[in-house]
CSV table of C-alpha atoms in Angstrom, one decimal:
chain,number,residue,atom,x,y,z
W,154,MET,CA,20.3,-70.8,-7.9
W,155,ALA,CA,20.8,-68.5,-10.7
W,156,ILE,CA,24.4,-69.1,-10.5
W,157,VAL,CA,24.5,-72.6,-10.4
W,158,VAL,CA,22.2,-73.7,-12.9
W,159,PRO,CA,24.1,-72.0,-15.7
W,160,VAL,CA,27.3,-74.1,-14.3
W,161,LEU,CA,25.5,-77.3,-14.1
W,162,LEU,CA,24.3,-76.8,-17.7
W,163,ALA,CA,27.8,-76.1,-18.9
W,164,LEU,CA,29.0,-79.0,-16.9
W,165,ALA,CA,26.5,-81.3,-18.7
W,166,ASP,CA,27.4,-79.8,-22.1
W,167,ALA,CA,31.1,-80.8,-21.8
W,168,VAL,CA,30.3,-84.2,-20.5
W,169,LEU,CA,28.1,-84.9,-23.3
W,170,VAL,CA,30.3,-83.5,-26.2
W,171,ASN,CA,33.9,-85.2,-24.8
W,172,GLY,CA,32.8,-87.8,-23.0
W,173,VAL,CA,34.1,-88.7,-19.5
W,174,ASP,CA,37.8,-89.6,-20.7
W,175,LEU,CA,40.1,-87.0,-19.2
W,176,GLY,CA,42.0,-85.0,-22.0
W,177,LEU,CA,43.0,-81.6,-23.0
W,178,GLU,CA,39.2,-81.2,-24.6
W,179,LEU,CA,37.3,-82.1,-21.3
W,180,GLY,CA,40.0,-80.2,-19.2
W,181,VAL,CA,39.5,-76.9,-21.0
W,182,SER,CA,35.6,-77.4,-21.3
W,183,LEU,CA,35.4,-78.4,-17.2
W,184,ALA,CA,37.4,-75.2,-16.7
W,185,ALA,CA,35.2,-73.0,-18.8
W,186,ALA,CA,31.9,-74.0,-17.3
W,187,ALA,CA,33.5,-73.7,-13.7
W,188,VAL,CA,34.4,-70.3,-14.4
W,189,LEU,CA,30.9,-69.2,-15.1
W,190,LEU,CA,30.7,-69.2,-11.4
W,191,TRP,CA,32.6,-65.6,-11.3
W,192,ARG,CA,30.8,-64.6,-14.4
W,193,ARG,CA,28.7,-61.7,-12.8
W,194,ARG,CA,31.9,-60.0,-10.9
W,195,PHE,CA,34.2,-60.3,-13.8
W,196,PRO,CA,32.0,-60.9,-16.8
W,197,VAL,CA,35.0,-59.9,-19.2
W,198,ALA,CA,37.7,-62.5,-18.0
W,199,VAL,CA,35.3,-65.2,-17.5
W,200,PHE,CA,34.1,-64.9,-21.0
W,201,ALA,CA,37.7,-64.8,-22.3
W,202,ALA,CA,38.3,-68.1,-20.3
W,203,THR,CA,35.4,-69.9,-21.9
W,204,LEU,CA,37.0,-69.3,-25.5
W,205,PRO,CA,39.4,-72.2,-25.2
W,206,GLY,CA,36.4,-74.3,-24.4
W,207,ILE,CA,34.5,-73.9,-27.7
W,208,TYR,CA,37.8,-73.5,-29.7
W,209,ILE,CA,39.5,-76.7,-28.3
W,210,GLY,CA,36.3,-78.6,-26.5
W,211,TYR,CA,33.5,-77.7,-29.0
W,212,ILE,CA,31.2,-76.8,-26.2
W,213,TRP,CA,28.5,-73.8,-26.3
W,214,PHE,CA,26.7,-73.3,-23.1
W,215,ALA,CA,29.6,-71.8,-21.3
W,216,PRO,CA,30.8,-69.5,-24.1
W,217,MET,CA,27.2,-68.0,-24.9
W,218,ILE,CA,26.1,-67.8,-21.4
W,219,ALA,CA,29.4,-65.6,-20.6
W,220,LEU,CA,28.6,-63.5,-23.7
W,221,TYR,CA,24.9,-63.1,-22.4
W,222,THR,CA,26.6,-61.8,-19.3
W,223,VAL,CA,29.0,-59.4,-20.9
W,224,ALA,CA,26.1,-57.9,-23.4
W,225,ALA,CA,23.8,-57.6,-20.3
W,226,ARG,CA,26.4,-55.9,-17.8
W,227,ARG,CA,28.5,-54.2,-20.1
W,228,THR,CA,27.3,-50.5,-21.7
W,229,ASP,CA,30.8,-50.6,-24.4
W,230,ARG,CA,29.1,-51.4,-27.4
W,231,ARG,CA,32.9,-51.6,-29.0
W,232,LEU,CA,33.6,-54.2,-26.1
W,233,LEU,CA,30.6,-56.1,-26.9
W,234,ALA,CA,31.4,-56.1,-30.7
W,235,ALA,CA,35.0,-57.7,-30.4
W,236,ALA,CA,33.3,-60.2,-27.7
W,237,GLY,CA,31.1,-61.1,-30.3
W,238,VAL,CA,33.8,-61.4,-33.0
W,239,LEU,CA,35.9,-63.5,-30.6
W,240,LEU,CA,32.9,-65.9,-30.6
W,241,VAL,CA,32.4,-66.3,-33.8
W,242,LEU,CA,36.1,-67.1,-34.8
W,243,ALA,CA,36.4,-69.3,-32.1
W,244,HIS,CA,33.4,-71.1,-33.3
W,245,PHE,CA,34.2,-71.4,-36.7
W,246,LEU,CA,37.9,-72.0,-36.6
W,247,PRO,CA,38.5,-75.9,-36.4
W,248,TYR,CA,41.5,-77.1,-33.8
W,249,PRO,CA,43.7,-77.6,-34.9
W,250,LEU,CA,43.9,-74.7,-37.1
W,251,SER,CA,45.5,-76.7,-39.9
W,252,GLU,CA,42.6,-78.7,-40.7
W,253,LEU,CA,41.0,-75.5,-41.9
W,254,THR,CA,40.1,-76.0,-45.8
W,255,TRP,CA,38.1,-74.5,-48.3
W,256,ASP,CA,37.4,-77.1,-50.5
W,257,GLU,CA,33.8,-77.3,-49.6
W,258,PRO,CA,32.2,-73.6,-49.6
W,259,ARG,CA,29.0,-74.5,-49.0
W,260,GLN,CA,29.9,-76.2,-45.9
W,261,THR,CA,32.4,-73.6,-44.8
W,262,ALA,CA,29.4,-70.9,-45.3
W,263,LEU,CA,27.1,-72.8,-43.3
W,264,ALA,CA,29.9,-73.0,-40.4
W,265,MET,CA,30.2,-69.2,-40.7
W,266,VAL,CA,26.5,-68.8,-40.6
W,267,ASP,CA,26.0,-71.1,-37.5
W,268,ALA,CA,29.0,-69.0,-35.7
W,269,CYS,CA,27.2,-65.9,-36.2
W,270,VAL,CA,23.9,-67.0,-34.8
W,271,SER,CA,25.6,-68.8,-32.2
W,272,ALA,CA,27.1,-65.3,-31.3
W,273,ALA,CA,24.1,-63.2,-32.1
W,274,ALA,CA,21.6,-64.8,-29.7
W,275,PRO,CA,23.3,-63.9,-26.6
W,276,VAL,CA,24.2,-60.7,-27.5
W,277,ALA,CA,20.7,-60.0,-28.4
W,278,LEU,CA,19.3,-61.7,-25.4
W,279,GLY,CA,21.8,-59.8,-23.2
W,280,LEU,CA,20.7,-56.6,-24.9
W,281,LEU,CA,17.4,-57.2,-24.1
W,282,THR,CA,18.0,-58.2,-20.7
W,283,ARG,CA,19.9,-54.8,-19.9
W,284,THR,CA,17.4,-52.5,-21.7
W,285,ARG,CA,14.6,-54.0,-19.6
W,286,ARG,CA,16.3,-53.6,-16.3
W,287,GLU,CA,17.1,-50.2,-17.3
W,288,LEU,CA,13.2,-49.3,-18.1
W,289,ALA,CA,12.4,-50.7,-14.9
W,290,ALA,CA,14.8,-48.4,-13.3
W,291,ARG,CA,13.7,-45.3,-14.9
W,292,LEU,CA,10.1,-46.6,-14.3
W,293,ALA,CA,10.4,-47.0,-10.7
W,294,GLU,CA,12.5,-43.4,-10.9
W,295,LEU,CA,9.5,-41.7,-12.6
W,296,THR,CA,7.0,-43.2,-10.0
W,297,ARG,CA,9.2,-41.8,-7.2
W,298,SER,CA,9.3,-38.6,-9.0
W,299,ARG,CA,5.4,-38.7,-9.3
W,300,ALA,CA,5.1,-39.6,-5.9
W,301,ARG,CA,7.4,-36.5,-4.5
W,302,GLU,CA,5.1,-34.1,-7.1
W,303,ASP,CA,2.0,-35.6,-5.6
W,304,ARG,CA,3.3,-34.6,-2.0
W,305,LEU,CA,4.4,-31.2,-3.0
W,306,LEU,CA,1.1,-30.5,-4.7
W,307,ALA,CA,-0.8,-31.9,-1.3
W,308,ASP,CA,1.5,-29.9,0.7
W,309,GLN,CA,0.8,-26.8,-1.1
W,310,VAL,CA,-3.0,-27.5,-0.8
W,311,VAL,CA,-2.3,-27.9,2.6
W,312,ALA,CA,-0.5,-24.9,3.3
W,313,THR,CA,-3.3,-22.9,1.2
W,314,GLU,CA,-6.2,-24.1,3.1
W,315,ARG,CA,-3.8,-23.3,6.4
W,316,ALA,CA,-3.7,-19.7,5.5
W,317,ARG,CA,-7.3,-19.3,4.5
W,318,LEU,CA,-8.2,-20.9,8.2
W,319,ALA,CA,-5.8,-18.6,9.6
W,320,ARG,CA,-7.6,-15.9,8.1
W,321,GLU,CA,-10.7,-16.9,9.1
W,322,MET,CA,-9.7,-17.6,12.5
W,323,HIS,CA,-7.7,-14.0,13.2
W,324,ASP,CA,-10.5,-12.0,11.3
W,325,VAL,CA,-13.8,-13.5,13.1
W,326,VAL,CA,-12.8,-14.9,16.4
W,327,ALA,CA,-9.9,-12.5,17.4
W,328,HIS,CA,-12.8,-9.7,16.5
W,329,GLN,CA,-15.2,-11.2,18.8
W,330,VAL,CA,-13.1,-12.0,21.5
W,331,SER,CA,-11.4,-8.5,21.5
W,332,LEU,CA,-14.9,-7.1,21.9
W,333,ILE,CA,-15.4,-9.0,24.2
W,334,SER,CA,-11.9,-8.0,26.1
W,335,LEU,CA,-13.0,-4.6,25.8
W,336,GLN,CA,-16.6,-4.9,26.8
W,337,ALA,CA,-15.1,-6.6,30.2
W,338,GLY,CA,-12.8,-3.8,30.7
W,339,ALA,CA,-15.4,-1.2,30.6
W,340,VAL,CA,-17.1,-3.1,33.4
W,341,GLN,CA,-14.3,-3.6,35.6
W,342,ILE,CA,-13.4,0.1,35.4
W,343,SER,CA,-17.3,1.7,36.0
W,344,THR,CA,-18.6,-1.0,38.1
W,345,ALA,CA,-18.3,-0.3,41.7
W,346,ASP,CA,-19.8,-4.0,42.8
W,347,PRO,CA,-16.9,-6.3,44.2
W,348,THR,CA,-18.1,-9.5,42.8
W,349,ALA,CA,-18.8,-7.5,39.3
W,350,HIS,CA,-15.2,-6.2,39.4
W,351,ASP,CA,-13.7,-9.9,39.9
W,352,GLY,CA,-15.9,-11.6,37.2
W,353,ALA,CA,-15.1,-8.7,34.5
W,354,ARG,CA,-11.3,-8.8,35.5
W,355,THR,CA,-11.7,-12.7,35.0
W,356,ILE,CA,-13.4,-12.4,31.7
W,357,ARG,CA,-10.8,-10.3,30.7
W,358,GLU,CA,-7.8,-12.2,31.8
W,359,LEU,CA,-9.6,-15.1,29.8
W,360,CYS,CA,-9.8,-13.2,26.7
W,361,VAL,CA,-6.1,-12.0,26.9
W,362,ARG,CA,-5.5,-15.8,27.0
W,363,THR,CA,-7.9,-16.7,24.5
W,364,LEU,CA,-6.0,-14.2,22.1
W,365,ASP,CA,-2.7,-15.4,23.2
W,366,GLU,CA,-3.7,-18.9,22.1
W,367,LEU,CA,-5.4,-17.8,19.0
W,368,ARG,CA,-2.1,-15.9,17.8
W,369,HIS,CA,-0.2,-19.3,18.5
W,370,LEU,CA,-2.6,-20.9,16.4
W,371,VAL,CA,-2.6,-18.8,13.8
W,372,GLY,CA,1.1,-18.9,13.5
W,373,ILE,CA,1.1,-22.7,13.2
W,374,LEU,CA,-1.4,-22.8,10.7
W,375,ARG,CA,0.7,-20.1,8.8
W,376,ALA,CA,3.9,-22.1,8.9
W,377,ALA,CA,5.1,-24.3,5.9
W,378,GLY,CA,4.6,-27.5,7.7
W,379,GLY,CA,2.8,-29.1,10.5
W,380,ASP,CA,6.0,-30.0,12.3
W,381,ALA,CA,6.4,-25.9,13.0
W,382,GLU,CA,8.3,-24.9,15.6
W,383,GLU,CA,6.2,-23.5,18.9
W,384,LEU,CA,5.8,-20.0,18.6
W,385,ALA,CA,4.5,-19.6,22.2
W,386,PRO,CA,4.9,-21.6,25.5
W,387,GLN,CA,2.3,-24.3,25.8
W,388,PRO,CA,0.2,-25.3,28.7
W,389,ARG,CA,1.4,-27.8,31.0
W,390,LEU,CA,0.0,-29.8,34.0
W,391,ALA,CA,1.4,-27.1,36.5
W,392,ASP,CA,-1.3,-24.7,34.7
W,393,LEU,CA,-4.2,-26.6,35.8
W,394,PRO,CA,-4.6,-24.7,38.6
W,395,ARG,CA,-4.7,-21.8,37.2
W,396,LEU,CA,-7.1,-23.1,34.7
W,397,ILE,CA,-9.6,-24.4,37.3
W,398,GLU,CA,-9.7,-21.1,39.1
W,399,VAL,CA,-10.8,-19.1,36.2
W,400,SER,CA,-13.3,-21.7,35.3
W,401,ALA,CA,-16.0,-19.9,37.5
W,402,LEU,CA,-16.9,-23.6,38.5
W,403,ASP,CA,-16.9,-25.6,41.9
W,404,VAL,CA,-13.8,-27.6,41.3
W,405,ALA,CA,-12.2,-29.9,43.7
W,406,TYR,CA,-8.6,-30.4,42.4
W,407,GLU,CA,-6.7,-34.1,43.2
W,408,HIS,CA,-3.1,-34.5,41.9
W,409,GLY,CA,-0.6,-36.7,43.2
W,410,GLU,CA,1.8,-35.6,45.9
W,411,GLU,CA,5.6,-34.7,45.1
W,412,ASP,CA,7.8,-37.9,44.6
W,413,GLU,CA,10.6,-37.6,47.0
W,414,GLY,CA,13.0,-39.6,45.0
W,415,ASP,CA,13.1,-36.8,42.4
W,416,GLU,CA,15.5,-33.9,42.8
W,417,GLY,CA,13.9,-30.8,43.6
W,418,GLY,CA,10.5,-32.2,44.8
W,419,THR,CA,8.9,-32.4,41.3
W,420,ALA,CA,5.6,-33.6,40.7
W,421,PRO,CA,5.3,-37.2,38.9
W,422,ALA,CA,3.3,-35.8,36.1
W,423,ALA,CA,6.1,-33.1,35.4
W,424,ARG,CA,8.4,-36.0,34.1
W,425,TYR,CA,6.0,-36.9,30.9
W,426,PRO,CA,7.0,-35.1,27.8
W,427,GLU,CA,5.6,-31.8,26.7
W,428,ALA,CA,2.9,-33.1,24.3
W,429,VAL,CA,2.0,-35.6,27.3
W,430,GLN,CA,1.4,-32.7,29.6
W,431,ARG,CA,-0.5,-30.7,26.9
W,432,ALA,CA,-2.9,-33.5,26.0
W,433,ALA,CA,-3.7,-33.7,29.4
W,434,PHE,CA,-4.2,-29.8,30.0
W,435,ARG,CA,-6.5,-29.9,27.2
W,436,THR,CA,-8.7,-32.7,28.4
W,437,VAL,CA,-9.2,-31.1,31.5
W,438,GLN,CA,-9.9,-27.8,29.5
W,439,GLU,CA,-12.5,-29.5,27.2
W,440,ALA,CA,-14.1,-31.3,30.2
W,441,LEU,CA,-14.9,-28.2,32.0
W,442,THR,CA,-15.9,-26.5,28.8
W,443,ASN,CA,-18.8,-29.4,28.2
W,444,VAL,CA,-19.8,-28.9,32.1
W,445,ARG,CA,-20.3,-25.6,31.4
W,446,LYS,CA,-22.1,-26.2,29.0
W,447,HIS,CA,-24.5,-29.1,29.5
W,448,ALA,CA,-24.2,-29.2,33.6
W,449,PRO,CA,-24.2,-25.7,35.1
W,450,GLY,CA,-24.0,-25.9,38.6
W,451,ALA,CA,-22.8,-29.2,38.7
W,452,ARG,CA,-19.8,-30.1,41.3
W,453,VAL,CA,-16.6,-31.4,39.4
W,454,ARG,CA,-13.8,-33.4,40.6
W,455,VAL,CA,-10.4,-33.3,39.2
W,456,ARG,CA,-8.0,-35.7,39.4
W,457,VAL,CA,-4.4,-36.2,38.0
W,458,GLY,CA,-1.7,-39.0,39.3
W,459,GLU,CA,0.0,-42.2,38.6
W,460,PRO,CA,-2.0,-44.9,39.9
W,461,ASP,CA,0.6,-47.7,38.9
W,462,GLY,CA,4.0,-45.3,38.4
W,463,ALA,CA,4.1,-46.3,35.0
W,464,ARG,CA,1.0,-44.0,33.5
W,465,LEU,CA,-0.6,-40.9,34.0
W,466,LEU,CA,-4.4,-40.8,34.7
W,467,VAL,CA,-6.5,-37.9,34.3
W,468,GLU,CA,-10.2,-38.1,35.4
W,469,ILE,CA,-12.8,-35.3,35.2
W,470,ARG,CA,-15.9,-36.2,36.9
W,471,ASN,CA,-19.1,-34.1,37.4
W,472,GLY,CA,-22.5,-34.4,39.1
W,473,PRO,CA,-25.8,-33.6,37.9
W,474,ALA,CA,-26.9,-30.0,36.8
W,475,ASP,CA,-28.7,-27.7,38.9
W,476,ALA,CA,-32.1,-27.6,38.2
W,477,LYS,CA,-32.4,-23.9,39.4
W,478,LEU,CA,-29.9,-22.5,36.9
W,479,PRO,CA,-30.7,-22.3,33.1
W,480,ALA,CA,-28.6,-24.2,30.4
W,481,PRO,CA,-26.3,-21.5,29.1
W,482,GLY,CA,-27.2,-22.3,25.7
W,483,LEU,CA,-23.5,-22.4,23.9
W,484,PRO,CA,-23.0,-23.4,21.0
W,485,GLY,CA,-21.3,-26.8,20.3
W,486,GLY,CA,-20.1,-28.9,17.5
W,487,GLY,CA,-19.7,-32.2,19.2
W,488,HIS,CA,-15.9,-32.7,18.0
W,489,GLY,CA,-14.2,-31.7,21.5
W,490,LEU,CA,-14.3,-35.3,22.8
W,491,VAL,CA,-13.4,-36.9,19.3
W,492,GLY,CA,-10.5,-34.6,19.0
W,493,LEU,CA,-9.4,-35.5,22.6
W,494,ARG,CA,-9.7,-39.3,22.0
W,495,GLU,CA,-7.5,-38.9,18.7
W,496,ARG,CA,-5.1,-36.6,20.5
W,497,ALA,CA,-4.5,-39.6,23.4
W,498,GLN,CA,-4.5,-42.3,20.9
W,499,SER,CA,-1.9,-40.4,18.5
W,500,LEU,CA,0.2,-40.6,21.9
W,501,GLY,CA,-0.3,-44.0,22.7
W,502,GLY,CA,-2.8,-43.5,25.5
W,503,THR,CA,-6.5,-43.9,25.5
W,504,LEU,CA,-9.7,-41.9,26.7
W,505,GLU,CA,-13.2,-42.5,27.3
W,506,ALA,CA,-16.5,-40.7,28.2
W,507,HIS,CA,-19.6,-41.5,29.3
W,508,PRO,CA,-22.7,-40.6,31.4
W,509,THR,CA,-22.5,-41.6,35.1
W,510,ASP,CA,-25.1,-43.2,37.3
W,511,GLU,CA,-25.7,-40.5,39.2
W,512,GLY,CA,-26.7,-38.5,36.2
W,513,GLY,CA,-23.3,-36.9,35.7
W,514,PHE,CA,-20.6,-37.5,33.3
W,515,VAL,CA,-17.0,-38.8,33.3
W,516,VAL,CA,-14.0,-38.2,31.3
W,517,ARG,CA,-10.8,-40.6,32.0
W,518,ALA,CA,-7.8,-40.4,29.8
W,519,GLU,CA,-4.6,-42.5,30.5
W,520,PHE,CA,-1.1,-41.7,28.8
W,521,PRO,CA,2.2,-43.9,28.9
W,522,GLY,CA,4.7,-43.4,31.0
W,523,PRO,CA,7.5,-41.4,30.8
């Protein structure tokens, strides 16, 4: 529309000024109007092609529109001044040139003023349009620059907070876990009771694994960005049997049979990305932790499989707590299940957790297929 409307105006101007009788005046006027279709690609050439229209056919729209385009799209001031002078001359000089006369100075001066105004108006409007476009581009660049600065500042704040959290975790948690490990090692060496010896060994192994994971988390927090490279091997579904073994709970573990169609007998769950396997492992880990906190002595069933071959199902179901066993009174912030649900949703899955009719609790997570 922005291309066609000026052409239609120029054609109407040509017909109104020169009539409908085909002749030289109408011919050059129509040609001047038609070349406006290419004014954005070739503004200078199109302007030159419209000059015969104003000089011979006495039309205004086509050359003024062409001059406006030159002013809006070319930054060379000398070129723009030359184009303005050419339009003034084409508008002021009569056709044929032999009709030029200086007998009436007043009329000649008015014709010159009229020609200058006809050239100055499109030049001023074109410069205004180009300046506005440049200002809009600079404003957009400033906005992008400000957004980049805001992101850098936010990243710096996050990095500082990560470093602070890493220091706190290292100074407090690592110290306490190290003391637990040392005490368990001392019990393991000094006791003659096989049950106490095995319990102390399990506690020591758990402390060592906790320190390894803590070192990994501290490294992630100290890294510059959230997509930092993994600093230590992360747990997978294949590590679930060992997690259940050291959980000190009565756990029945059910998992999918090996897929006969996979080479090497790989379990179906092993086909899932590491992020999904890690999320499934953390789900089981958090659920077992909650059982130890809130349902001591309860029987637990952990089930991992692919019910329909297109998704991974992880279900942890525990019965009611043993009334003979006291609650351990371990602290809890209530953020574990919230974090698991957010982790599942970020991977395109779902997680639900609710009490059962038998007085127990169930945590069920589903993750999309590989």
